[in-house]
Amino acid sequence: EVQLVESGGVVLQPGGSLRLSCAASGFTFDDYTMHWVRQGPGKGLQWVSLISWNGASTQYGDSVKGRFTISRDNSKNSLYLEMNSVRAEDTALYYCVKDKAGGTGYFDYWGQGTLVTVSS
Amino acid sequence: DIQMTQSPSSLSASVGDRVTITCQASQDIRNYLNWYQVKPGKAPKVLIYDASNLETGVPSRFSGSGSGTDFTFTISGLQPEDIATYYCQQYDILITFGGGTKVEIK
């Protein structure tokens, strides 16, 4: 059974930093592109970032480019999101998401999410 | 980024009604579009992939059409279990979701 378990969500002040983690199991982690997707309170889904199976390729949405860094450790079946210079608009539930196959954008498994709240 | 304009943002319809949701891309995305269903407390689920392909196991009352910049998602005969929020998603250049459509029963 595929499982994606996020952690690391906290309440923090604007300008702060944190790292989200996602522990993956139930599939061959290093075969798949992985993503972070977020949903702000009362808002829709927003794609944040992706990383290729081997970590060689990363992409970011415009709203987080230059502030967030995605990474993975295939030896630990783990995905990460380093978040710097956070803003109030980064407040959201952050989901770790598995891509069904590279380049399809078909998200077949989602974690339950970890909540990040940015507030002064 | 490619922008996806989805409408309406919400709708209320009766059981059995035909429901249509549209999604417009800010540039040509060919057929690189998926439709997701999101129910409270549950993970999003792909219903339609590549604009018009019905995912295995999804009821045939769901359908999708379009290519280029204009896309349509249809429920032909709304059922109570279809109450959810629906999102279009392009994956031609990076990934963008539409704003979502909340579907309720009248």
PDB file of C-alpha atoms in Angstrom:
ATOM      1  CA  GLU A   1       0.000   0.000   0.000  1.00  0.00           C
ATOM      2  CA  VAL A   2       1.351   3.379  -1.014  1.00  0.00           C
ATOM      3  CA  GLN A   3       1.781   5.757   1.902  1.00  0.00           C
ATOM      4  CA  LEU A   4       2.992   9.340   1.948  1.00  0.00           C
ATOM      5  CA  VAL A   5       3.352  10.870   5.390  1.00  0.00           C
ATOM      6  CA  GLU A   6       4.214  14.544   5.694  1.00  0.00           C
ATOM      7  CA  SER A   7       5.663  16.243   8.756  1.00  0.00           C
ATOM      8  CA  GLY A   8       7.280  19.486   9.790  1.00  0.00           C
ATOM      9  CA  GLY A   9       4.364  21.881   9.623  1.00  0.00           C
ATOM     10  CA  VAL A  10       4.472  24.611  12.255  1.00  0.00           C
ATOM     11  CA  VAL A  11       3.305  28.098  13.132  1.00  0.00           C
ATOM     12  CA  LEU A  12       6.016  30.630  12.322  1.00  0.00           C
ATOM     13  CA  GLN A  13       6.513  34.322  11.746  1.00  0.00           C
ATOM     14  CA  PRO A  14       6.932  36.017   8.396  1.00  0.00           C
ATOM     15  CA  GLY A  15      10.513  35.819   7.200  1.00  0.00           C
ATOM     16  CA  GLY A  16      11.148  32.542   8.981  1.00  0.00           C
ATOM     17  CA  SER A  17      12.307  29.179   7.665  1.00  0.00           C
ATOM     18  CA  LEU A  18      11.279  25.561   7.997  1.00  0.00           C
ATOM     19  CA  ARG A  19      11.702  22.190   6.326  1.00  0.00           C
ATOM     20  CA  LEU A  20       8.890  19.863   5.456  1.00  0.00           C
ATOM     21  CA  SER A  21       9.484  16.145   5.117  1.00  0.00           C
ATOM     22  CA  CYS A  22       7.589  13.344   3.445  1.00  0.00           C
ATOM     23  CA  ALA A  23       8.215   9.679   4.200  1.00  0.00           C
ATOM     24  CA  ALA A  24       7.224   7.412   1.324  1.00  0.00           C
ATOM     25  CA  SER A  25       6.524   3.695   1.388  1.00  0.00           C
ATOM     26  CA  GLY A  26       4.754   1.003  -0.588  1.00  0.00           C
ATOM     27  CA  PHE A  27       6.372   1.770  -3.937  1.00  0.00           C
ATOM     28  CA  THR A  28       9.821   2.088  -5.502  1.00  0.00           C
ATOM     29  CA  PHE A  29      10.436   5.696  -4.492  1.00  0.00           C
ATOM     30  CA  ASP A  30      13.396   6.347  -6.780  1.00  0.00           C
ATOM     31  CA  ASP A  31      11.365   5.433  -9.873  1.00  0.00           C
ATOM     32  CA  TYR A  32       9.050   8.439  -9.610  1.00  0.00           C
ATOM     33  CA  THR A  33       8.893  12.197  -9.919  1.00  0.00           C
ATOM     34  CA  MET A  34       7.499  13.739  -6.741  1.00  0.00           C
ATOM     35  CA  HIS A  35       5.668  17.011  -6.089  1.00  0.00           C
ATOM     36  CA  TRP A  36       4.546  19.377  -3.380  1.00  0.00           C
ATOM     37  CA  VAL A  37       1.054  20.832  -3.744  1.00  0.00           C
ATOM     38  CA  ARG A  38      -0.569  23.222  -1.277  1.00  0.00           C
ATOM     39  CA  GLN A  39      -4.045  24.449  -0.427  1.00  0.00           C
ATOM     40  CA  GLY A  40      -4.503  27.666   1.466  1.00  0.00           C
ATOM     41  CA  PRO A  41      -7.489  28.223   3.774  1.00  0.00           C
ATOM     42  CA  GLY A  42     -10.581  28.617   1.621  1.00  0.00           C
ATOM     43  CA  LYS A  43      -8.478  28.413  -1.520  1.00  0.00           C
ATOM     44  CA  GLY A  44      -7.920  25.942  -4.321  1.00  0.00           C
ATOM     45  CA  LEU A  45      -5.063  23.592  -5.076  1.00  0.00           C
ATOM     46  CA  GLN A  46      -1.759  25.195  -5.993  1.00  0.00           C
ATOM     47  CA  TRP A  47       1.190  23.286  -7.398  1.00  0.00           C
ATOM     48  CA  VAL A  48       4.425  24.244  -5.610  1.00  0.00           C
ATOM     49  CA  SER A  49       7.350  22.210  -6.904  1.00  0.00           C
ATOM     50  CA  LEU A  50       8.534  18.987  -8.505  1.00  0.00           C
ATOM     51  CA  ILE A  51      11.687  16.900  -8.444  1.00  0.00           C
ATOM     52  CA  SER A  52      12.677  14.185 -10.889  1.00  0.00           C
ATOM     53  CA  TRP A  53      13.309  10.619  -9.817  1.00  0.00           C
ATOM     54  CA  ASN A  54      17.044  11.177  -9.349  1.00  0.00           C
ATOM     55  CA  GLY A  55      16.888  14.751  -8.109  1.00  0.00           C
ATOM     56  CA  ALA A  56      18.639  16.090 -11.186  1.00  0.00           C
ATOM     57  CA  SER A  57      15.713  18.225 -12.290  1.00  0.00           C
ATOM     58  CA  THR A  58      13.637  20.550 -10.135  1.00  0.00           C
ATOM     59  CA  GLN A  59      10.922  23.066 -11.004  1.00  0.00           C
ATOM     60  CA  TYR A  60       9.023  25.666  -8.999  1.00  0.00           C
ATOM     61  CA  GLY A  61       5.903  27.735  -9.241  1.00  0.00           C
ATOM     62  CA  ASP A  62       6.437  31.465  -9.646  1.00  0.00           C
ATOM     63  CA  SER A  63       5.103  32.247  -6.174  1.00  0.00           C
ATOM     64  CA  VAL A  64       7.836  30.232  -4.419  1.00  0.00           C
ATOM     65  CA  LYS A  65      10.753  30.400  -6.862  1.00  0.00           C
ATOM     66  CA  GLY A  66      13.914  31.585  -5.142  1.00  0.00           C
ATOM     67  CA  ARG A  67      12.504  30.983  -1.649  1.00  0.00           C
ATOM     68  CA  PHE A  68      11.701  27.253  -1.568  1.00  0.00           C
ATOM     69  CA  THR A  69      13.990  24.318  -2.370  1.00  0.00           C
ATOM     70  CA  ILE A  70      12.810  20.795  -3.088  1.00  0.00           C
ATOM     71  CA  SER A  71      15.092  17.822  -2.519  1.00  0.00           C
ATOM     72  CA  ARG A  72      14.958  14.083  -1.991  1.00  0.00           C
ATOM     73  CA  ASP A  73      16.980  11.321  -0.393  1.00  0.00           C
ATOM     74  CA  ASN A  74      16.258   8.106  -2.256  1.00  0.00           C
ATOM     75  CA  SER A  75      18.254   6.080   0.285  1.00  0.00           C
ATOM     76  CA  LYS A  76      15.728   7.173   2.905  1.00  0.00           C
ATOM     77  CA  ASN A  77      12.624   7.188   0.654  1.00  0.00           C
ATOM     78  CA  SER A  78      12.111  10.796   1.651  1.00  0.00           C
ATOM     79  CA  LEU A  79      11.079  14.056   0.025  1.00  0.00           C
ATOM     80  CA  TYR A  80      11.776  17.490   1.462  1.00  0.00           C
ATOM     81  CA  LEU A  81      10.743  21.108   1.004  1.00  0.00           C
ATOM     82  CA  GLU A  82      12.980  23.798   2.443  1.00  0.00           C
ATOM     83  CA  MET A  83      10.954  26.977   2.892  1.00  0.00           C
ATOM     84  CA  ASN A  84      12.737  30.297   3.443  1.00  0.00           C
ATOM     85  CA  SER A  85      11.532  33.889   3.738  1.00  0.00           C
ATOM     86  CA  VAL A  86       8.001  32.677   4.304  1.00  0.00           C
ATOM     87  CA  ARG A  87       5.063  35.019   3.863  1.00  0.00           C
ATOM     88  CA  ALA A  88       1.496  35.080   5.132  1.00  0.00           C
ATOM     89  CA  GLU A  89       0.358  33.832   1.737  1.00  0.00           C
ATOM     90  CA  ASP A  90       2.405  30.641   2.229  1.00  0.00           C
ATOM     91  CA  THR A  91      -0.074  29.589   4.920  1.00  0.00           C
ATOM     92  CA  ALA A  92      -1.498  26.329   3.651  1.00  0.00           C
ATOM     93  CA  LEU A  93      -1.834  22.596   3.981  1.00  0.00           C
ATOM     94  CA  TYR A  94       1.146  21.139   2.121  1.00  0.00           C
ATOM     95  CA  TYR A  95       0.717  17.802   0.366  1.00  0.00           C
ATOM     96  CA  CYS A  96       3.390  15.386  -0.756  1.00  0.00           C
ATOM     97  CA  VAL A  97       2.248  13.926  -4.068  1.00  0.00           C
ATOM     98  CA  LYS A  98       3.435  11.070  -6.268  1.00  0.00           C
ATOM     99  CA  ASP A  99       3.437  11.412 -10.043  1.00  0.00           C
ATOM    100  CA  LYS A 100       2.078   8.360 -11.831  1.00  0.00           C
ATOM    101  CA  ALA A 101       4.703   8.661 -14.557  1.00  0.00           C
ATOM    102  CA  GLY A 102       7.221  11.344 -15.430  1.00  0.00           C
ATOM    103  CA  GLY A 103       5.728  14.293 -17.246  1.00  0.00           C
ATOM    104  CA  THR A 104       2.082  13.287 -17.054  1.00  0.00           C
ATOM    105  CA  GLY A 105       1.055  15.555 -14.217  1.00  0.00           C
ATOM    106  CA  TYR A 106      -1.152  12.657 -13.177  1.00  0.00           C
ATOM    107  CA  PHE A 107      -1.055  12.697  -9.391  1.00  0.00           C
ATOM    108  CA  ASP A 108      -2.070   9.235  -8.267  1.00  0.00           C
ATOM    109  CA  TYR A 109      -1.236   9.325  -4.548  1.00  0.00           C
ATOM    110  CA  TRP A 110      -1.433  12.146  -2.026  1.00  0.00           C
ATOM    111  CA  GLY A 111      -0.419  12.392   1.605  1.00  0.00           C
ATOM    112  CA  GLN A 112      -2.726  13.768   4.274  1.00  0.00           C
ATOM    113  CA  GLY A 113      -0.856  17.061   4.388  1.00  0.00           C
ATOM    114  CA  THR A 114       1.054  19.076   6.959  1.00  0.00           C
ATOM    115  CA  LEU A 115      -0.139  22.528   8.020  1.00  0.00           C
ATOM    116  CA  VAL A 116       2.075  25.575   7.758  1.00  0.00           C
ATOM    117  CA  THR A 117       0.797  28.773   9.329  1.00  0.00           C
ATOM    118  CA  VAL A 118       2.671  32.041   8.829  1.00  0.00           C
ATOM    119  CA  SER A 119       1.524  34.708  11.220  1.00  0.00           C
ATOM    120  CA  SER A 120       2.995  37.496  13.307  1.00  0.00           C
TER     121      SER A 120
ATOM    122  CA  ASP B   1       3.164  30.335 -15.706  1.00  0.00           C
ATOM    123  CA  ILE B   2       0.162  29.181 -17.695  1.00  0.00           C
ATOM    124  CA  GLN B   3      -3.059  30.453 -16.148  1.00  0.00           C
ATOM    125  CA  MET B   4      -6.148  28.240 -15.990  1.00  0.00           C
ATOM    126  CA  THR B   5      -9.491  30.023 -15.745  1.00  0.00           C
ATOM    127  CA  GLN B   6     -12.184  27.682 -14.485  1.00  0.00           C
ATOM    128  CA  SER B   7     -15.881  28.509 -14.298  1.00  0.00           C
ATOM    129  CA  PRO B   8     -18.180  28.631 -12.566  1.00  0.00           C
ATOM    130  CA  SER B   9     -16.581  28.725  -9.122  1.00  0.00           C
ATOM    131  CA  SER B  10     -19.670  27.054  -7.707  1.00  0.00           C
ATOM    132  CA  LEU B  11     -22.955  25.638  -8.915  1.00  0.00           C
ATOM    133  CA  SER B  12     -26.089  24.107  -7.509  1.00  0.00           C
ATOM    134  CA  ALA B  13     -28.008  21.546  -9.538  1.00  0.00           C
ATOM    135  CA  SER B  14     -30.681  18.913  -9.066  1.00  0.00           C
ATOM    136  CA  VAL B  15     -30.124  15.190  -9.089  1.00  0.00           C
ATOM    137  CA  GLY B  16     -30.205  14.043 -12.693  1.00  0.00           C
ATOM    138  CA  ASP B  17     -29.204  17.404 -14.135  1.00  0.00           C
ATOM    139  CA  ARG B  18     -26.454  17.819 -16.689  1.00  0.00           C
ATOM    140  CA  VAL B  19     -23.570  19.802 -15.194  1.00  0.00           C
ATOM    141  CA  THR B  20     -20.899  21.521 -17.252  1.00  0.00           C
ATOM    142  CA  ILE B  21     -17.646  23.090 -16.072  1.00  0.00           C
ATOM    143  CA  THR B  22     -15.288  24.946 -18.368  1.00  0.00           C
ATOM    144  CA  CYS B  23     -11.583  25.587 -18.172  1.00  0.00           C
ATOM    145  CA  GLN B  24      -9.657  28.014 -20.356  1.00  0.00           C
ATOM    146  CA  ALA B  25      -5.884  28.042 -20.637  1.00  0.00           C
ATOM    147  CA  SER B  26      -3.921  31.243 -21.183  1.00  0.00           C
ATOM    148  CA  GLN B  27      -2.070  29.544 -24.038  1.00  0.00           C
ATOM    149  CA  ASP B  28      -2.260  26.382 -26.122  1.00  0.00           C
ATOM    150  CA  ILE B  29      -1.777  23.322 -23.908  1.00  0.00           C
ATOM    151  CA  ARG B  30      -2.712  20.771 -26.586  1.00  0.00           C
ATOM    152  CA  ASN B  31      -4.600  18.057 -24.681  1.00  0.00           C
ATOM    153  CA  TYR B  32      -2.367  18.097 -21.585  1.00  0.00           C
ATOM    154  CA  LEU B  33      -5.215  18.498 -19.128  1.00  0.00           C
ATOM    155  CA  ASN B  34      -6.576  16.400 -16.289  1.00  0.00           C
ATOM    156  CA  TRP B  35      -9.761  16.748 -14.224  1.00  0.00           C
ATOM    157  CA  TYR B  36      -9.728  15.968 -10.493  1.00  0.00           C
ATOM    158  CA  GLN B  37     -12.535  15.357  -8.025  1.00  0.00           C
ATOM    159  CA  VAL B  38     -11.902  16.414  -4.425  1.00  0.00           C
ATOM    160  CA  LYS B  39     -14.188  15.346  -1.593  1.00  0.00           C
ATOM    161  CA  PRO B  40     -13.738  16.638   1.985  1.00  0.00           C
ATOM    162  CA  GLY B  41     -11.203  14.589   3.899  1.00  0.00           C
ATOM    163  CA  LYS B  42     -10.212  12.540   0.881  1.00  0.00           C
ATOM    164  CA  ALA B  43      -7.318  12.692  -1.538  1.00  0.00           C
ATOM    165  CA  PRO B  44      -7.988  14.211  -4.959  1.00  0.00           C
ATOM    166  CA  LYS B  45      -8.853  11.662  -7.614  1.00  0.00           C
ATOM    167  CA  VAL B  46      -8.260  11.857 -11.345  1.00  0.00           C
ATOM    168  CA  LEU B  47     -11.484  11.342 -13.283  1.00  0.00           C
ATOM    169  CA  ILE B  48     -10.389  12.428 -16.758  1.00  0.00           C
ATOM    170  CA  TYR B  49      -6.836  12.444 -18.112  1.00  0.00           C
ATOM    171  CA  ASP B  50      -5.434  13.880 -21.326  1.00  0.00           C
ATOM    172  CA  ALA B  51      -8.576  16.017 -21.688  1.00  0.00           C
ATOM    173  CA  SER B  52     -11.005  13.300 -22.719  1.00  0.00           C
ATOM    174  CA  ASN B  53      -9.931   9.904 -21.396  1.00  0.00           C
ATOM    175  CA  LEU B  54     -12.079   8.412 -18.656  1.00  0.00           C
ATOM    176  CA  GLU B  55     -10.024   6.856 -15.894  1.00  0.00           C
ATOM    177  CA  THR B  56     -10.702   3.180 -15.298  1.00  0.00           C
ATOM    178  CA  GLY B  57     -13.510   2.613 -12.834  1.00  0.00           C
ATOM    179  CA  VAL B  58     -14.939   6.119 -13.131  1.00  0.00           C
ATOM    180  CA  PRO B  59     -18.662   6.178 -14.014  1.00  0.00           C
ATOM    181  CA  SER B  60     -19.436   6.954 -17.631  1.00  0.00           C
ATOM    182  CA  ARG B  61     -21.605   9.938 -16.661  1.00  0.00           C
ATOM    183  CA  PHE B  62     -18.335  11.853 -16.355  1.00  0.00           C
ATOM    184  CA  SER B  63     -16.738  13.105 -19.567  1.00  0.00           C
ATOM    185  CA  GLY B  64     -14.244  15.635 -20.824  1.00  0.00           C
ATOM    186  CA  SER B  65     -13.565  17.336 -24.124  1.00  0.00           C
ATOM    187  CA  GLY B  66     -11.495  20.041 -25.722  1.00  0.00           C
ATOM    188  CA  SER B  67      -7.969  20.819 -26.836  1.00  0.00           C
ATOM    189  CA  GLY B  68      -5.785  23.856 -27.255  1.00  0.00           C
ATOM    190  CA  THR B  69      -7.131  26.461 -24.849  1.00  0.00           C
ATOM    191  CA  ASP B  70     -10.757  25.500 -24.213  1.00  0.00           C
ATOM    192  CA  PHE B  71     -11.910  22.479 -22.256  1.00  0.00           C
ATOM    193  CA  THR B  72     -15.184  21.173 -20.875  1.00  0.00           C
ATOM    194  CA  PHE B  73     -16.008  18.719 -18.104  1.00  0.00           C
ATOM    195  CA  THR B  74     -19.509  17.276 -17.971  1.00  0.00           C
ATOM    196  CA  ILE B  75     -21.524  15.226 -15.533  1.00  0.00           C
ATOM    197  CA  SER B  76     -24.480  13.875 -17.497  1.00  0.00           C
ATOM    198  CA  GLY B  77     -26.893  13.094 -14.735  1.00  0.00           C
ATOM    199  CA  LEU B  78     -25.714  14.486 -11.407  1.00  0.00           C
ATOM    200  CA  GLN B  79     -25.790  12.008  -8.500  1.00  0.00           C
ATOM    201  CA  PRO B  80     -25.682  12.776  -4.762  1.00  0.00           C
ATOM    202  CA  GLU B  81     -22.246  11.153  -4.511  1.00  0.00           C
ATOM    203  CA  ASP B  82     -20.886  13.651  -7.045  1.00  0.00           C
ATOM    204  CA  ILE B  83     -20.956  16.449  -4.476  1.00  0.00           C
ATOM    205  CA  ALA B  84     -17.350  17.618  -4.498  1.00  0.00           C
ATOM    206  CA  THR B  85     -15.006  20.277  -5.786  1.00  0.00           C
ATOM    207  CA  TYR B  86     -13.638  19.715  -9.288  1.00  0.00           C
ATOM    208  CA  TYR B  87     -10.354  21.056 -10.621  1.00  0.00           C
ATOM    209  CA  CYS B  88      -8.805  21.167 -14.034  1.00  0.00           C
ATOM    210  CA  GLN B  89      -5.012  20.854 -14.194  1.00  0.00           C
ATOM    211  CA  GLN B  90      -2.652  21.535 -17.079  1.00  0.00           C
ATOM    212  CA  TYR B  91       0.696  19.811 -17.345  1.00  0.00           C
ATOM    213  CA  ASP B  92       1.988  21.073 -20.701  1.00  0.00           C
ATOM    214  CA  ILE B  93       4.375  23.578 -19.127  1.00  0.00           C
ATOM    215  CA  LEU B  94       4.960  22.914 -15.433  1.00  0.00           C
ATOM    216  CA  ILE B  95       1.655  22.399 -13.661  1.00  0.00           C
ATOM    217  CA  THR B  96      -1.259  24.700 -12.956  1.00  0.00           C
ATOM    218  CA  PHE B  97      -4.636  24.016 -11.410  1.00  0.00           C
ATOM    219  CA  GLY B  98      -7.810  25.875 -12.202  1.00  0.00           C
ATOM    220  CA  GLY B  99      -9.552  27.685  -9.370  1.00  0.00           C
ATOM    221  CA  GLY B 100     -12.000  24.857  -8.715  1.00  0.00           C
ATOM    222  CA  THR B 101     -15.754  24.398  -9.006  1.00  0.00           C
ATOM    223  CA  LYS B 102     -17.782  23.443  -5.963  1.00  0.00           C
ATOM    224  CA  VAL B 103     -20.767  21.321  -6.983  1.00  0.00           C
ATOM    225  CA  GLU B 104     -23.766  21.159  -4.672  1.00  0.00           C
ATOM    226  CA  ILE B 105     -27.196  19.577  -4.828  1.00  0.00           C
ATOM    227  CA  LYS B 106     -30.148  21.931  -5.124  1.00  0.00           C
TER     228      LYS B 106
END
